[in-house]
Amino acid sequence: MSRVRVYTPVWFHTCSSQCSVYVAQAHPYFLHHFYSHLHNILYTYIQREGLEGAHALSLPADAYGNDPRLEVMWAMKAYNHAEVYFNLISSVDPKFLKLTKLDDDIYSSFRETFRELDIKLLQPDDLKSDEAKEVWRPFCNQFEGLIEDFNYGTLLRLDCERDYTEDNTIFATRTQFFAVEIARNREGCNDAVFTSKCANS
């Protein structure tokens, strides 16, 4: 059976490991409802975007196996990655963040290919229109074998000054996420998130 893979960054691994301990100790009734809640959120995004893999998320929870921990952790990775990444750029000056070993290459290639793309406020068509896909495809494919799981799905914010919400989130590939967020960090687009958090703390 095909599965939908989601991007889990280095800084999420510890969080994920800790979560698995609590999930393992949780009551099955809680696991069922917790998974269903996350499943509905993720499916809303995928259904809206018409992504390949929507079928996998439309399957009932028990289709993913008998171990409820696997069901929950699968959904938690996408849901928690969004929260962890947003907390990261809220707590650390984004301009100092390094997301991959290839940040320089990704950024230079991205801005060479997408010179006019407004990364501060993305539109769905910037990633999903037929014309955009024709440009994104070769851009992403050049990093195959260089970025682990380069084409797996992750969540990307449309408006960089806002948190992850249903109306501010779009599904993107892992390479697209890196390209946009590296550019946002370097060009100061994510500064508003960091300064807002500092002002309120």
XYZ file of N, CA and C in Angstrom:
603
model
N 0.836 -1.198 0.000
C 0.000 0.000 0.000
C 0.869 1.246 0.000
N 0.527 2.220 -0.824
C 1.303 3.458 -0.859
C 1.036 4.283 0.382
N 2.046 5.010 0.801
C 1.929 5.865 1.979
C 2.370 7.274 1.611
N 1.807 8.242 2.286
C 2.221 9.624 2.098
C 3.333 9.917 3.077
N 4.491 10.367 2.570
C 5.617 10.712 3.416
C 5.617 12.207 3.648
N 5.999 12.629 4.811
C 6.037 14.054 5.111
C 7.413 14.438 5.605
N 7.780 15.670 5.363
C 9.105 16.182 5.730
C 9.247 16.311 7.237
N 10.310 15.728 7.785
C 10.615 15.881 9.204
C 12.041 16.372 9.337
N 12.252 17.621 9.717
C 13.590 18.197 9.783
C 14.395 17.657 10.944
N 15.686 17.951 10.941
C 16.590 17.460 11.975
C 16.104 17.856 13.361
N 15.682 19.118 13.502
C 15.309 19.585 14.841
C 13.992 18.978 15.332
N 13.269 18.248 14.431
C 12.020 17.623 14.839
C 12.225 16.218 15.376
N 13.363 15.600 15.086
C 13.558 14.204 15.456
C 13.430 13.987 16.955
N 14.021 14.873 17.756
C 13.934 14.740 19.206
C 12.498 14.855 19.668
N 11.806 15.847 19.118
C 10.405 16.048 19.471
C 9.593 14.810 19.125
N 9.834 14.253 17.931
C 9.101 13.083 17.484
C 9.359 11.892 18.390
N 10.612 11.699 18.798
C 10.959 10.581 19.669
C 10.266 10.705 21.015
N 10.221 11.929 21.542
C 9.565 12.142 22.822
C 8.068 11.900 22.709
N 7.496 12.347 21.591
C 6.066 12.154 21.406
C 5.711 10.677 21.368
N 6.575 9.858 20.755
C 6.264 8.442 20.619
C 6.128 7.769 21.970
N 6.851 8.260 22.977
C 6.753 7.692 24.318
C 5.358 7.908 24.873
N 4.850 9.135 24.730
C 3.524 9.447 25.249
C 2.438 8.733 24.456
N 2.622 8.635 23.141
C 1.649 7.950 22.313
C 1.559 6.483 22.699
N 2.709 5.879 22.988
C 2.735 4.466 23.350
C 1.962 4.206 24.635
N 1.877 5.217 25.503
C 1.211 5.046 26.782
C -0.242 5.503 26.757
N -0.680 6.040 25.621
C -2.015 6.610 25.550
C -3.076 5.525 25.428
N -4.277 5.856 25.890
C -5.402 4.943 25.801
C -5.856 4.848 24.346
N -6.238 3.655 23.862
C -6.661 3.492 22.474
C -7.802 4.423 22.073
N -8.707 4.723 23.011
C -9.825 5.623 22.701
C -9.303 7.009 22.352
N -8.317 7.470 23.140
C -7.704 8.774 22.865
C -6.983 8.751 21.524
N -6.245 7.674 21.265
C -5.492 7.576 20.021
C -6.410 7.665 18.812
N -7.551 6.999 18.893
C -8.476 6.994 17.766
C -8.968 8.402 17.453
N -9.382 9.131 18.482
C -9.933 10.465 18.258
C -8.840 11.469 17.920
N -7.654 11.282 18.520
C -6.541 12.180 18.209
C -6.135 12.015 16.755
N -5.992 10.775 16.326
C -5.629 10.516 14.935
C -6.689 11.061 13.989
N -7.969 10.841 14.316
C -9.044 11.292 13.442
C -9.015 12.801 13.263
N -8.708 13.515 14.354
C -8.636 14.979 14.294
C -7.519 15.423 13.349
N -6.327 14.847 13.497
C -5.213 15.210 12.631
C -5.476 14.778 11.194
N -6.063 13.617 11.039
C -6.395 13.109 9.710
C -7.296 14.090 8.972
N -8.301 14.622 9.667
C -9.237 15.550 9.032
C -8.552 16.841 8.604
N -7.644 17.342 9.444
C -6.926 18.571 9.110
C -6.071 18.365 7.863
N -5.288 17.288 7.847
C -4.407 17.030 6.715
C -5.198 16.748 5.443
N -6.287 16.012 5.585
C -7.085 15.678 4.408
C -7.711 16.924 3.790
N -8.086 17.894 4.639
C -8.647 19.152 4.134
C -7.663 19.838 3.205
N -6.389 19.888 3.634
C -5.365 20.510 2.799
C -5.209 19.761 1.485
N -5.080 18.459 1.568
C -4.798 17.662 0.380
C -5.979 17.663 -0.580
N -7.192 17.592 -0.045
C -8.376 17.612 -0.891
C -8.466 18.936 -1.640
N -8.131 20.018 -0.959
C -8.183 21.340 -1.580
C -7.152 21.456 -2.697
N -5.970 20.857 -2.509
C -4.900 21.000 -3.486
C -4.971 19.960 -4.593
N -5.779 18.902 -4.403
C -5.881 17.880 -5.412
C -4.586 17.131 -5.623
N -3.848 16.861 -4.538
C -2.536 16.231 -4.660
C -2.633 14.744 -4.922
N -1.590 14.224 -5.571
C -1.425 12.783 -5.599
C -1.190 12.349 -4.164
N -1.777 11.253 -3.795
C -1.643 10.820 -2.414
C -2.889 11.119 -1.616
N -3.833 11.852 -2.194
C -5.066 12.138 -1.472
C -5.792 10.840 -1.142
N -5.685 9.863 -2.029
C -6.332 8.578 -1.784
C -5.822 7.948 -0.502
N -4.517 8.069 -0.268
C -3.933 7.462 0.931
C -4.510 8.080 2.192
N -4.698 9.389 2.198
C -5.249 10.036 3.384
C -6.741 9.814 3.510
N -7.397 9.419 2.441
C -8.834 9.206 2.508
C -9.176 7.831 3.058
N -8.170 6.999 3.238
C -8.399 5.669 3.781
C -8.742 5.741 5.252
N -9.519 4.788 5.757
C -9.822 4.775 7.191
C -8.577 4.525 8.009
N -8.645 4.904 9.279
C -7.471 4.803 10.142
C -6.929 3.381 10.211
N -7.839 2.387 10.251
C -7.374 1.015 10.426
C -6.680 0.475 9.182
N -6.718 1.213 8.081
C -6.028 0.765 6.873
C -4.527 0.920 6.982
N -4.070 1.653 7.981
C -2.639 1.899 8.126
C -1.955 0.864 9.006
N -2.696 -0.129 9.441
C -2.078 -1.170 10.242
C -2.758 -1.315 11.582
N -2.290 -2.290 12.363
C -2.906 -2.575 13.648
C -2.302 -1.795 14.794
N -1.154 -1.194 14.590
C -0.484 -0.466 15.653
C -0.947 0.987 15.651
N -1.720 1.407 16.658
C -2.228 2.786 16.680
C -1.127 3.819 16.755
N 0.039 3.427 17.267
C 1.142 4.388 17.342
C 1.598 4.812 15.951
N 1.581 3.870 15.005
C 1.975 4.199 13.643
C 0.980 5.154 13.013
N -0.306 4.929 13.287
C -1.335 5.798 12.740
C -1.141 7.227 13.227
N -0.916 7.370 14.525
C -0.788 8.698 15.114
C 0.498 9.370 14.670
N 1.610 8.645 14.711
C 2.888 9.254 14.367
C 2.920 9.698 12.907
N 2.266 8.929 12.048
C 2.213 9.309 10.638
C 1.569 10.677 10.485
N 0.450 10.902 11.148
C -0.242 12.186 11.048
C 0.482 13.278 11.815
N 1.095 12.914 12.935
C 1.764 13.905 13.776
C 2.947 14.552 13.068
N 3.611 13.821 12.198
C 4.819 14.356 11.567
C 4.529 15.621 10.770
N 3.473 15.590 9.979
C 3.134 16.785 9.205
C 2.577 17.876 10.104
N 1.707 17.488 11.004
C 1.065 18.467 11.889
C 2.087 19.124 12.809
N 2.937 18.328 13.414
C 3.914 18.870 14.362
C 5.077 19.572 13.672
N 5.433 19.117 12.483
C 6.503 19.819 11.770
C 6.139 21.283 11.562
N 4.886 21.521 11.182
C 4.443 22.900 10.971
C 4.589 23.713 12.248
N 4.163 23.132 13.358
C 4.235 23.836 14.640
C 5.683 24.049 15.072
N 6.507 23.017 14.927
C 7.907 23.112 15.345
C 8.656 24.143 14.505
N 8.437 24.117 13.198
C 9.150 25.074 12.349
C 8.726 26.509 12.663
N 7.437 26.727 12.868
C 6.975 28.082 13.173
C 7.526 28.543 14.516
N 7.564 27.643 15.489
C 8.153 27.996 16.784
C 9.639 28.315 16.643
N 10.305 27.623 15.735
C 11.735 27.861 15.520
C 11.986 29.271 14.997
N 11.258 29.665 13.952
C 11.483 31.000 13.390
C 10.911 32.087 14.294
N 10.096 31.689 15.272
C 9.609 32.655 16.255
C 10.626 32.885 17.357
N 11.499 31.910 17.573
C 12.422 31.950 18.706
C 13.852 32.299 18.320
N 14.220 32.054 17.067
C 15.584 32.296 16.595
C 15.525 33.251 15.409
N 16.428 34.223 15.385
C 16.475 35.150 14.257
C 16.629 34.341 12.967
N 15.625 34.357 12.096
C 15.636 33.489 10.911
C 16.854 33.646 10.016
N 17.447 34.822 9.985
C 18.582 35.036 9.081
C 19.787 34.173 9.448
N 19.809 33.660 10.689
C 20.925 32.832 11.131
C 20.652 31.333 10.982
N 19.476 30.977 10.519
C 19.119 29.570 10.403
C 19.726 28.946 9.151
N 20.167 27.713 9.289
C 20.646 26.923 8.153
C 19.800 25.662 8.110
N 19.024 25.505 7.071
C 18.081 24.397 6.997
C 18.680 23.137 6.391
N 19.657 23.294 5.496
C 20.307 22.146 4.867
C 21.783 22.466 4.646
N 22.524 21.453 4.206
C 23.926 21.670 3.835
C 24.040 22.361 2.477
N 22.919 22.438 1.776
C 22.923 22.994 0.422
C 22.201 24.331 0.344
N 22.073 25.019 1.462
C 21.306 26.268 1.473
C 21.760 27.245 0.392
N 23.069 27.417 0.243
C 23.582 28.375 -0.742
C 23.186 27.977 -2.160
N 23.339 26.701 -2.482
C 23.004 26.217 -3.818
C 21.505 26.318 -4.085
N 20.713 25.933 -3.083
C 19.258 25.988 -3.245
C 18.804 27.423 -3.463
N 19.341 28.320 -2.649
C 18.919 29.718 -2.741
C 19.323 30.354 -4.071
N 20.556 30.142 -4.483
C 21.013 30.760 -5.734
C 20.236 30.224 -6.929
N 19.985 28.924 -6.943
C 19.223 28.337 -8.040
C 17.775 28.807 -8.008
N 17.231 28.920 -6.804
C 15.846 29.364 -6.654
C 15.667 30.777 -7.195
N 16.543 31.688 -6.803
C 16.382 33.077 -7.235
C 16.774 33.281 -8.701
N 17.581 32.375 -9.228
C 17.889 32.430 -10.657
C 16.684 31.989 -11.473
N 15.946 31.027 -10.926
C 14.786 30.471 -11.625
C 13.525 31.285 -11.375
N 13.360 31.744 -10.146
C 12.141 32.462 -9.762
C 12.500 33.883 -9.312
N 12.954 34.670 -10.248
C 13.432 36.021 -9.927
C 12.323 36.915 -9.380
N 11.129 36.782 -9.913
C 10.042 37.702 -9.571
C 9.031 37.109 -8.599
N 9.262 35.911 -8.123
C 8.281 35.274 -7.246
C 8.196 36.000 -5.914
N 6.979 36.388 -5.536
C 6.746 37.071 -4.264
C 6.630 36.028 -3.160
N 7.730 35.767 -2.478
C 7.721 34.736 -1.439
C 7.093 35.229 -0.147
N 6.894 36.528 -0.034
C 6.262 37.064 1.173
C 4.798 36.667 1.227
N 4.147 36.674 0.078
C 2.739 36.294 0.005
C 2.530 35.434 -1.235
N 2.673 34.135 -1.057
C 2.495 33.204 -2.159
C 1.021 33.061 -2.516
N 0.776 32.819 -3.781
C -0.555 32.465 -4.253
C -0.542 30.980 -4.613
N -1.650 30.284 -4.414
C -1.669 28.856 -4.761
C -1.187 28.570 -6.181
N -1.529 29.448 -7.114
C -1.110 29.230 -8.499
C 0.397 29.335 -8.685
N 1.079 29.968 -7.733
C 2.537 30.060 -7.823
C 3.188 28.686 -7.747
N 2.457 27.731 -7.168
C 2.967 26.370 -7.052
C 2.144 25.368 -7.847
N 0.842 25.643 -8.013
C -0.063 24.608 -8.493
C -0.557 24.777 -9.919
N -0.385 25.948 -10.516
C -0.851 26.113 -11.892
C -0.003 25.254 -12.827
N -0.557 24.927 -13.984
C 0.182 24.113 -14.952
C 1.479 24.799 -15.361
N 1.406 26.099 -15.536
C 2.600 26.856 -15.929
C 3.664 26.804 -14.843
N 3.225 26.968 -13.579
C 4.177 26.934 -12.466
C 4.809 25.554 -12.323
N 4.010 24.517 -12.495
C 4.530 23.158 -12.360
C 5.626 22.868 -13.378
N 5.490 23.434 -14.572
C 6.498 23.219 -15.609
C 7.843 23.823 -15.220
N 7.804 24.872 -14.402
C 9.050 25.500 -13.949
C 9.573 24.819 -12.692
N 8.653 24.487 -11.795
C 9.062 23.862 -10.539
C 9.647 22.466 -10.745
N 9.108 21.728 -11.714
C 9.530 20.332 -11.880
C 11.033 20.201 -12.121
N 11.599 20.868 -13.117
C 13.058 20.741 -13.310
C 13.860 21.340 -12.166
N 13.313 22.390 -11.536
C 14.020 22.965 -10.395
C 14.158 21.934 -9.285
N 13.066 21.264 -8.959
C 13.099 20.270 -7.882
C 13.921 19.052 -8.271
N 13.793 18.626 -9.520
C 14.479 17.406 -9.956
C 16.000 17.527 -9.908
N 16.517 18.743 -10.003
C 17.975 18.897 -9.960
C 18.552 18.530 -8.592
N 17.683 18.490 -7.578
C 18.147 18.163 -6.230
C 17.860 16.711 -5.840
N 17.386 15.931 -6.812
C 17.175 14.513 -6.540
C 18.513 13.861 -6.218
N 18.562 13.137 -5.121
C 19.797 12.511 -4.684
C 20.658 13.415 -3.832
N 20.341 14.702 -3.809
C 21.086 15.661 -2.987
C 20.302 16.040 -1.737
N 18.998 16.221 -1.906
C 18.095 16.459 -0.780
C 17.355 15.164 -0.511
N 17.472 14.665 0.682
C 16.809 13.409 1.025
C 15.302 13.556 0.876
N 14.681 12.578 0.189
C 13.231 12.599 0.000
C 12.789 13.943 -0.585
N 13.449 14.346 -1.647
C 13.299 15.703 -2.184
C 11.884 16.032 -2.626
N 11.098 15.029 -2.987
C 9.768 15.314 -3.518
C 8.639 14.875 -2.597
N 8.948 14.611 -1.332
C 7.896 14.226 -0.397
C 7.156 15.455 0.107
N 5.942 15.241 0.553
C 5.068 16.349 0.903
C 5.353 16.980 2.250
N 5.155 18.289 2.322
C 5.235 19.029 3.575
C 4.269 20.199 3.490
N 4.154 20.942 4.569
C 3.231 22.070 4.624
C 4.001 23.379 4.503
N 3.466 24.300 3.731
C 4.116 25.585 3.486
C 3.107 26.705 3.707
N 3.540 27.767 4.388
C 2.661 28.917 4.610
C 2.594 29.779 3.354
N 1.437 30.314 3.073
C 1.288 31.238 1.956
C 1.773 32.627 2.352
N 1.224 33.161 3.424
C 1.625 34.467 3.953
C 2.686 34.235 5.021
N 3.903 34.710 4.778
C 5.008 34.398 5.686
C 4.885 35.098 7.035
N 4.008 36.073 7.155
C 3.862 36.784 8.422
C 2.805 36.156 9.318
N 2.176 35.096 8.825
C 1.117 34.430 9.587
C 1.522 33.002 9.935
N 0.838 32.469 10.928
C 1.075 31.101 11.379
C 0.459 30.120 10.384
N 0.699 28.835 10.627
C 0.042 27.790 9.861
C -1.424 27.724 10.270
N -2.313 27.995 9.346
C -3.745 27.831 9.551
C -4.298 27.168 8.297
N -5.549 26.759 8.365
C -6.129 26.062 7.219
C -6.095 26.922 5.961
N -6.401 28.225 6.101
C -6.452 29.085 4.920
C -5.094 29.685 4.563
N -4.067 29.391 5.363
C -2.736 29.934 5.076
C -1.720 28.827 4.816
N -2.199 27.650 4.498
C -1.312 26.499 4.326
C -1.564 25.827 2.987
N -0.480 25.455 2.337
C -0.566 24.748 1.068
C 0.397 23.569 1.117
N 0.056 22.495 0.427
C 0.966 21.368 0.339
C 2.026 21.661 -0.708
N 3.263 21.338 -0.384
C 4.384 21.550 -1.300
C 5.345 20.384 -1.152
N 6.272 20.268 -2.087
C 7.295 19.244 -1.940
C 8.339 19.720 -0.940
N 9.142 18.798 -0.493
C 10.192 19.146 0.457
C 11.161 20.166 -0.145
N 11.484 19.996 -1.429
C 12.394 20.935 -2.082
C 11.779 22.325 -2.185
N 10.494 22.396 -2.491
C 9.818 23.691 -2.541
C 9.828 24.366 -1.176
N 9.586 23.585 -0.134
C 9.611 24.134 1.222
C 10.979 24.736 1.525
N 12.031 23.974 1.265
C 13.379 24.477 1.518
C 13.645 25.750 0.716
N 13.326 25.726 -0.568
C 13.621 26.867 -1.434
C 12.937 28.132 -0.939
N 11.660 28.030 -0.640
C 10.897 29.208 -0.218
C 11.326 29.678 1.162
N 11.474 28.753 2.108
C 11.795 29.163 3.476
C 13.242 29.644 3.615
N 14.156 29.063 2.873
C 15.533 29.577 2.885
C 15.547 31.007 2.361
N 14.814 31.235 1.274
C 14.742 32.587 0.713
C 14.063 33.548 1.681
N 13.002 33.104 2.311
C 12.313 33.965 3.281
C 13.235 34.341 4.435
N 13.992 33.391 4.907
C 14.907 33.666 6.016
C 16.008 34.635 5.594
N 16.572 34.421 4.429
C 17.693 35.254 3.977
C 17.258 36.662 3.569
N 16.051 36.766 3.061
C 15.576 38.059 2.567
C 14.776 38.831 3.614
N 14.722 38.301 4.821
C 14.080 39.019 5.912
C 12.575 38.912 5.971
N 11.998 38.044 5.160
C 10.538 37.927 5.134
C 9.975 37.321 6.413
N 10.739 36.452 7.051
C 10.277 35.828 8.294
C 10.619 36.646 9.532
N 11.255 37.795 9.340
C 11.622 38.623 10.491
C 10.407 39.068 11.286
N 9.288 39.295 10.590
C 8.081 39.767 11.265
C 7.596 38.763 12.302
N 7.746 37.484 12.002
C 7.340 36.448 12.951
C 8.220 36.502 14.190
N 9.523 36.633 13.972
C 10.475 36.665 15.083
C 10.294 37.913 15.935
N 10.192 39.079 15.310
C 10.064 40.328 16.069
C 8.740 40.394 16.812
N 7.692 39.848 16.216
C 6.390 39.835 16.881
C 6.432 38.988 18.137
N 7.092 37.841 18.044
C 7.225 36.957 19.205
C 8.048 37.633 20.298
N 9.135 38.294 19.915
C 9.995 38.973 20.891
C 9.245 40.105 21.578
N 8.423 40.821 20.820
C 7.689 41.957 21.376
C 6.648 41.514 22.388
N 6.128 40.303 22.192
C 5.073 39.810 23.081
C 5.602 38.994 24.247
N 6.915 38.748 24.268
C 7.485 37.926 25.342
C 8.046 38.792 26.454
